[in-house]
Amino acid sequence: MHIKLIADRKTDVQIYPLYQKEEFIYPIRDAYREAGHTVWFLSRSEEDRDILVVGLGERNRLDLETVRRAGGLSARKIQKEGLVSACLVRKADPGCCSFSSVTSSEWIQAWLEGWLLGLYGFHKYRTLFPLPVEVTLQIHPGDWPEMTENELQQVIRTAKIRAAGTVFARDLVNETPDYLHPDRMVEWIKARFKDIPVKVTVYSGEQLAERQMNGLLKVGAGSVYPPAMIELRYEGDASLPLISLVGKGITFDMGGMNVKSGKDLSDARMDMGGAAAVAGAMDILASQRAKVNVVALIAVAENVPDAHAMLPSSIVTFPNGITVQAANTDAEGRLVLADALLHAAALGAVEAIDIATLTGNVGAALGLGIAGIWGDEAMTQRLVSIGDRNGERLWPMPLMDEYESELHSDYADLSNIGSSSLAGAITAALFIRRFVTKPMKWVHIDMAGTVQYKGDAGYSASGATGYGARLLADYVLSRHCTGTLDENGKEVLL
C-alpha cells in the first residue's frame, strides 16, 4: 500500500480527474467525462509523462462513491499497463470539491480507499501467471492548500486502515475451504488481533454446551472441525454502552444432509461473508484506536453431511426456551445467528447488528449491488445513510408479521424454514427476530447478493467484495463519536 506525500510529479503516469464541461489541456468528448470512463494520452518523449484522464461526471452531482470507484478504476488501469508509479493531479481552479457536498478531505480519502482496494487481487493459488506489479501513488501537497501536510498524512493513514480491514475481509471470503476450515479461521483471527488491543475469546466443545449454543453444535456436528463462537472485545471507551456485531461464519455450506447440488459449488465457501465483514470492521476500529465499546460475535462452523450430521426434522433447543424443528439443514445460518444474538444480549449489548449471507431470495429481490436490511427503524435509517456514502448500500425491507405463521411447526415452537417458496428473506428475518432479547435493539442485514462480484467493477476485482467491513465500522463510529447511547440505548447528542 505505497502512497507518498511528496512535492514531485516525476512518475510513469499522471492521473487527472475530470468533470463535465471543464477545460483540459487536450480536447475530450463529453461522453468520456462521464463517471466510469477513462482516456489515455501517451507520452511522445522520455521527458513527457503518460496521462490518464478519469471521468467524474457533473461536479455538482458528485458523491463519494463516484470518487471511490474512479480511484479504483485508475489503479486497475495503471496496474494492467505494468506501470509502477502514478501522481494524482488536482486542478487548482475551480477546486476539487466546489459546488458539491463533498469536502476535500472526504474526496481524497474516498479516492485513496478506492485506489488501494482497486489494486487488490487474490492470487495465492495462481502459479502460471505473473503477479501484478506494485504501483506507488504520489500526492502533491501543493494540490491541497486547504489541508496541512499533517492532515493529509492522517487522511492517508485512515484510508490505509480502512482498506486493510476490507482486504482482510476479502481474503477470508476468497480463501478455499480446504484451507479455511473452522479451526483455521479461529487461528487466523487470533493471529490478526494478537498485536492490537482486542480481547479474543473462543468458545468450543463443552464451553458451547455449557452456554446451550445448540444451534452451532447441531450445524457443525457433521464436520471433522468443531464449531466455535469467537468473541472479539474492543473497549476503546468501556464507559460507553456496548454495541454488538454478529456475523455468520459457515466456512463451507454444503447444505448439511439437505445436500446442495449444482455444476459448480465453489461459492459455498463464501457463506462466511458476514463473519468476514464483522472481523474487518473490528480490525478497522481497533487499528484506528477508536473511542468505542464494541463486541463482535462470529459463529463459525462447517455445514457438511456425515453420519454425525444433524438430520432434517431434528429439534434444536435454545437457552431462551424456544424449540426449533430443523426442517431443512440448509437453513443453518439462522440457527447459529440465534446463538450469537442470545449471547450478545447476555453480554449486555444495547444494540446488535447481525450480518449474513443468509438467503438467495434477497438477491432475487434486490440484485447483486445492494443488501437488504430489517429491524429497528432508527438503526436502519442510520445504516442506509452510511451505506449511501461509503458505497455499501442497503435497502429497507419489511418485517411482515402475518408471514410469521409460515414458520409454524407441528413438532416444535418454530420451523427453521418457511412453508412458502416466496418471501424467504423476510421469513428468515422474522425467525431471527424471535431470538432478540428486549430491550436490545436489532437489525438484520442479508448480504448474500453483495458478497462477491462476478467480474471486475469499480474498486472490486472478481471475487469477494469485503462488503460490510466499512459499513459496520462507520456505524459504530457514528453512534459513539457523533452521538452516544444512554444505558437504555437511547441516543444522547454530544
PDB file of N, CA and C in Angstrom, residues 54-101:
ATOM      1  N   VAL A  54      -9.616  10.486 -15.950  1.00  0.00           N
ATOM      2  CA  VAL A  54     -10.690   9.687 -15.358  1.00  0.00           C
ATOM      3  C   VAL A  54     -11.926  10.558 -15.212  1.00  0.00           C
ATOM      4  N   GLY A  55     -13.008  10.154 -15.846  1.00  0.00           N
ATOM      5  CA  GLY A  55     -14.231  10.932 -15.791  1.00  0.00           C
ATOM      6  C   GLY A  55     -14.932  10.838 -14.450  1.00  0.00           C
ATOM      7  N   LEU A  56     -15.483  11.980 -14.000  1.00  0.00           N
ATOM      8  CA  LEU A  56     -16.245  12.034 -12.745  1.00  0.00           C
ATOM      9  C   LEU A  56     -17.665  12.561 -12.946  1.00  0.00           C
ATOM     10  N   GLY A  57     -18.039  12.837 -14.202  1.00  0.00           N
ATOM     11  CA  GLY A  57     -19.383  13.330 -14.446  1.00  0.00           C
ATOM     12  C   GLY A  57     -19.539  14.789 -14.074  1.00  0.00           C
ATOM     13  N   GLU A  58     -20.736  15.172 -13.661  1.00  0.00           N
ATOM     14  CA  GLU A  58     -21.021  16.559 -13.311  1.00  0.00           C
ATOM     15  C   GLU A  58     -20.557  16.856 -11.887  1.00  0.00           C
ATOM     16  N   ARG A  59     -19.854  17.974 -11.751  1.00  0.00           N
ATOM     17  CA  ARG A  59     -19.294  18.320 -10.448  1.00  0.00           C
ATOM     18  C   ARG A  59     -20.367  18.504  -9.381  1.00  0.00           C
ATOM     19  N   ASN A  60     -21.468  19.134  -9.750  1.00  0.00           N
ATOM     20  CA  ASN A  60     -22.500  19.414  -8.741  1.00  0.00           C
ATOM     21  C   ASN A  60     -23.323  18.187  -8.373  1.00  0.00           C
ATOM     22  N   ARG A  61     -23.068  17.039  -9.039  1.00  0.00           N
ATOM     23  CA  ARG A  61     -23.752  15.796  -8.672  1.00  0.00           C
ATOM     24  C   ARG A  61     -22.777  14.775  -8.088  1.00  0.00           C
ATOM     25  N   LEU A  62     -21.600  15.236  -7.737  1.00  0.00           N
ATOM     26  CA  LEU A  62     -20.554  14.342  -7.249  1.00  0.00           C
ATOM     27  C   LEU A  62     -20.925  13.711  -5.912  1.00  0.00           C
ATOM     28  N   ASP A  63     -20.641  12.415  -5.760  1.00  0.00           N
ATOM     29  CA  ASP A  63     -20.755  11.761  -4.458  1.00  0.00           C
ATOM     30  C   ASP A  63     -19.488  10.943  -4.208  1.00  0.00           C
ATOM     31  N   LEU A  64     -19.329  10.506  -2.981  1.00  0.00           N
ATOM     32  CA  LEU A  64     -18.086   9.831  -2.584  1.00  0.00           C
ATOM     33  C   LEU A  64     -17.896   8.503  -3.304  1.00  0.00           C
ATOM     34  N   GLU A  65     -18.970   7.802  -3.596  1.00  0.00           N
ATOM     35  CA  GLU A  65     -18.823   6.516  -4.265  1.00  0.00           C
ATOM     36  C   GLU A  65     -18.303   6.690  -5.682  1.00  0.00           C
ATOM     37  N   THR A  66     -18.695   7.770  -6.346  1.00  0.00           N
ATOM     38  CA  THR A  66     -18.156   8.051  -7.671  1.00  0.00           C
ATOM     39  C   THR A  66     -16.651   8.267  -7.601  1.00  0.00           C
ATOM     40  N   VAL A  67     -16.206   9.013  -6.585  1.00  0.00           N
ATOM     41  CA  VAL A  67     -14.769   9.252  -6.396  1.00  0.00           C
ATOM     42  C   VAL A  67     -14.051   7.943  -6.084  1.00  0.00           C
ATOM     43  N   ARG A  68     -14.649   7.159  -5.216  1.00  0.00           N
ATOM     44  CA  ARG A  68     -14.031   5.887  -4.807  1.00  0.00           C
ATOM     45  C   ARG A  68     -13.873   4.950  -6.009  1.00  0.00           C
ATOM     46  N   ARG A  69     -14.889   4.861  -6.815  1.00  0.00           N
ATOM     47  CA  ARG A  69     -14.812   3.994  -7.995  1.00  0.00           C
ATOM     48  C   ARG A  69     -13.801   4.514  -9.012  1.00  0.00           C
ATOM     49  N   ALA A  70     -13.712   5.834  -9.128  1.00  0.00           N
ATOM     50  CA  ALA A  70     -12.724   6.409 -10.041  1.00  0.00           C
ATOM     51  C   ALA A  70     -11.308   6.079  -9.576  1.00  0.00           C
ATOM     52  N   GLY A  71     -11.081   6.131  -8.268  1.00  0.00           N
ATOM     53  CA  GLY A  71      -9.772   5.766  -7.739  1.00  0.00           C
ATOM     54  C   GLY A  71      -9.434   4.322  -8.022  1.00  0.00           C
ATOM     55  N   GLY A  72     -10.401   3.436  -7.819  1.00  0.00           N
ATOM     56  CA  GLY A  72     -10.169   2.014  -8.076  1.00  0.00           C
ATOM     57  C   GLY A  72      -9.959   1.716  -9.545  1.00  0.00           C
ATOM     58  N   LEU A  73     -10.751   2.362 -10.390  1.00  0.00           N
ATOM     59  CA  LEU A  73     -10.613   2.160 -11.833  1.00  0.00           C
ATOM     60  C   LEU A  73      -9.245   2.622 -12.317  1.00  0.00           C
ATOM     61  N   SER A  74      -8.792   3.766 -11.809  1.00  0.00           N
ATOM     62  CA  SER A  74      -7.466   4.274 -12.176  1.00  0.00           C
ATOM     63  C   SER A  74      -6.376   3.290 -11.789  1.00  0.00           C
ATOM     64  N   ALA A  75      -6.462   2.781 -10.575  1.00  0.00           N
ATOM     65  CA  ALA A  75      -5.441   1.848 -10.091  1.00  0.00           C
ATOM     66  C   ALA A  75      -5.372   0.610 -10.973  1.00  0.00           C
ATOM     67  N   ARG A  76      -6.520   0.046 -11.327  1.00  0.00           N
ATOM     68  CA  ARG A  76      -6.522  -1.173 -12.141  1.00  0.00           C
ATOM     69  C   ARG A  76      -6.034  -0.913 -13.561  1.00  0.00           C
ATOM     70  N   LYS A  77      -6.388   0.243 -14.128  1.00  0.00           N
ATOM     71  CA  LYS A  77      -5.924   0.586 -15.475  1.00  0.00           C
ATOM     72  C   LYS A  77      -4.401   0.714 -15.517  1.00  0.00           C
ATOM     73  N   ILE A  78      -3.845   1.390 -14.525  1.00  0.00           N
ATOM     74  CA  ILE A  78      -2.400   1.623 -14.486  1.00  0.00           C
ATOM     75  C   ILE A  78      -1.656   0.329 -14.207  1.00  0.00           C
ATOM     76  N   GLN A  79      -2.161  -0.462 -13.292  1.00  0.00           N
ATOM     77  CA  GLN A  79      -1.525  -1.746 -12.977  1.00  0.00           C
ATOM     78  C   GLN A  79      -1.542  -2.670 -14.185  1.00  0.00           C
ATOM     79  N   LYS A  80      -2.637  -2.660 -14.927  1.00  0.00           N
ATOM     80  CA  LYS A  80      -2.751  -3.510 -16.105  1.00  0.00           C
ATOM     81  C   LYS A  80      -1.698  -3.162 -17.152  1.00  0.00           C
ATOM     82  N   GLU A  81      -1.310  -1.887 -17.220  1.00  0.00           N
ATOM     83  CA  GLU A  81      -0.300  -1.451 -18.182  1.00  0.00           C
ATOM     84  C   GLU A  81       1.119  -1.736 -17.710  1.00  0.00           C
ATOM     85  N   GLY A  82       1.269  -2.246 -16.486  1.00  0.00           N
ATOM     86  CA  GLY A  82       2.585  -2.558 -15.960  1.00  0.00           C
ATOM     87  C   GLY A  82       3.360  -1.358 -15.472  1.00  0.00           C
ATOM     88  N   LEU A  83       2.697  -0.232 -15.272  1.00  0.00           N
ATOM     89  CA  LEU A  83       3.348   0.977 -14.780  1.00  0.00           C
ATOM     90  C   LEU A  83       3.460   0.912 -13.256  1.00  0.00           C
ATOM     91  N   VAL A  84       4.524   1.465 -12.703  1.00  0.00           N
ATOM     92  CA  VAL A  84       4.796   1.264 -11.274  1.00  0.00           C
ATOM     93  C   VAL A  84       4.650   2.516 -10.436  1.00  0.00           C
ATOM     94  N   SER A  85       4.397   3.674 -11.048  1.00  0.00           N
ATOM     95  CA  SER A  85       4.245   4.901 -10.254  1.00  0.00           C
ATOM     96  C   SER A  85       3.254   5.832 -10.931  1.00  0.00           C
ATOM     97  N   ALA A  86       2.510   6.571 -10.113  1.00  0.00           N
ATOM     98  CA  ALA A  86       1.499   7.489 -10.627  1.00  0.00           C
ATOM     99  C   ALA A  86       1.390   8.680  -9.703  1.00  0.00           C
ATOM    100  N   CYS A  87       0.988   9.794 -10.251  1.00  0.00           N
ATOM    101  CA  CYS A  87       0.769  11.005  -9.460  1.00  0.00           C
ATOM    102  C   CYS A  87      -0.649  11.489  -9.699  1.00  0.00           C
ATOM    103  N   LEU A  88      -1.379  11.727  -8.634  1.00  0.00           N
ATOM    104  CA  LEU A  88      -2.718  12.283  -8.737  1.00  0.00           C
ATOM    105  C   LEU A  88      -2.609  13.797  -8.868  1.00  0.00           C
ATOM    106  N   VAL A  89      -3.157  14.338  -9.941  1.00  0.00           N
ATOM    107  CA  VAL A  89      -3.054  15.776 -10.206  1.00  0.00           C
ATOM    108  C   VAL A  89      -4.419  16.423 -10.008  1.00  0.00           C
ATOM    109  N   ARG A  90      -4.442  17.381  -9.138  1.00  0.00           N
ATOM    110  CA  ARG A  90      -5.677  18.118  -8.887  1.00  0.00           C
ATOM    111  C   ARG A  90      -5.606  19.484  -9.577  1.00  0.00           C
ATOM    112  N   LYS A  91      -6.610  19.792 -10.350  1.00  0.00           N
ATOM    113  CA  LYS A  91      -6.665  21.107 -10.978  1.00  0.00           C
ATOM    114  C   LYS A  91      -6.868  22.171  -9.905  1.00  0.00           C
ATOM    115  N   ALA A  92      -6.083  23.226  -9.968  1.00  0.00           N
ATOM    116  CA  ALA A  92      -6.116  24.241  -8.910  1.00  0.00           C
ATOM    117  C   ALA A  92      -7.406  25.054  -8.919  1.00  0.00           C
ATOM    118  N   ASP A  93      -8.006  25.196 -10.078  1.00  0.00           N
ATOM    119  CA  ASP A  93      -9.181  26.055 -10.185  1.00  0.00           C
ATOM    120  C   ASP A  93     -10.220  25.344 -11.067  1.00  0.00           C
ATOM    121  N   PRO A  94     -11.464  25.229 -10.632  1.00  0.00           N
ATOM    122  CA  PRO A  94     -12.100  25.888  -9.503  1.00  0.00           C
ATOM    123  C   PRO A  94     -12.020  25.124  -8.197  1.00  0.00           C
ATOM    124  N   GLY A  95     -11.260  24.058  -8.150  1.00  0.00           N
ATOM    125  CA  GLY A  95     -11.150  23.301  -6.900  1.00  0.00           C
ATOM    126  C   GLY A  95     -11.849  21.983  -7.009  1.00  0.00           C
ATOM    127  N   CYS A  96     -11.290  21.022  -6.299  1.00  0.00           N
ATOM    128  CA  CYS A  96     -11.759  19.648  -6.420  1.00  0.00           C
ATOM    129  C   CYS A  96     -13.224  19.488  -6.066  1.00  0.00           C
ATOM    130  N   CYS A  97     -13.646  20.201  -5.056  1.00  0.00           N
ATOM    131  CA  CYS A  97     -14.966  19.885  -4.500  1.00  0.00           C
ATOM    132  C   CYS A  97     -15.924  21.070  -4.540  1.00  0.00           C
ATOM    133  N   SER A  98     -15.602  22.107  -5.314  1.00  0.00           N
ATOM    134  CA  SER A  98     -16.501  23.244  -5.400  1.00  0.00           C
ATOM    135  C   SER A  98     -17.870  22.807  -5.918  1.00  0.00           C
ATOM    136  N   PHE A  99     -18.902  23.407  -5.376  1.00  0.00           N
ATOM    137  CA  PHE A  99     -20.285  23.197  -5.807  1.00  0.00           C
ATOM    138  C   PHE A  99     -20.780  21.778  -5.518  1.00  0.00           C
ATOM    139  N   SER A 100     -20.134  21.064  -4.626  1.00  0.00           N
ATOM    140  CA  SER A 100     -20.633  19.745  -4.231  1.00  0.00           C
ATOM    141  C   SER A 100     -20.627  19.656  -2.716  1.00  0.00           C
ATOM    142  N   SER A 101     -21.281  18.633  -2.197  1.00  0.00           N
ATOM    143  CA  SER A 101     -21.355  18.453  -0.742  1.00  0.00           C
ATOM    144  C   SER A 101     -20.154  17.699  -0.203  1.00  0.00           C
TER     145      SER A 101
END
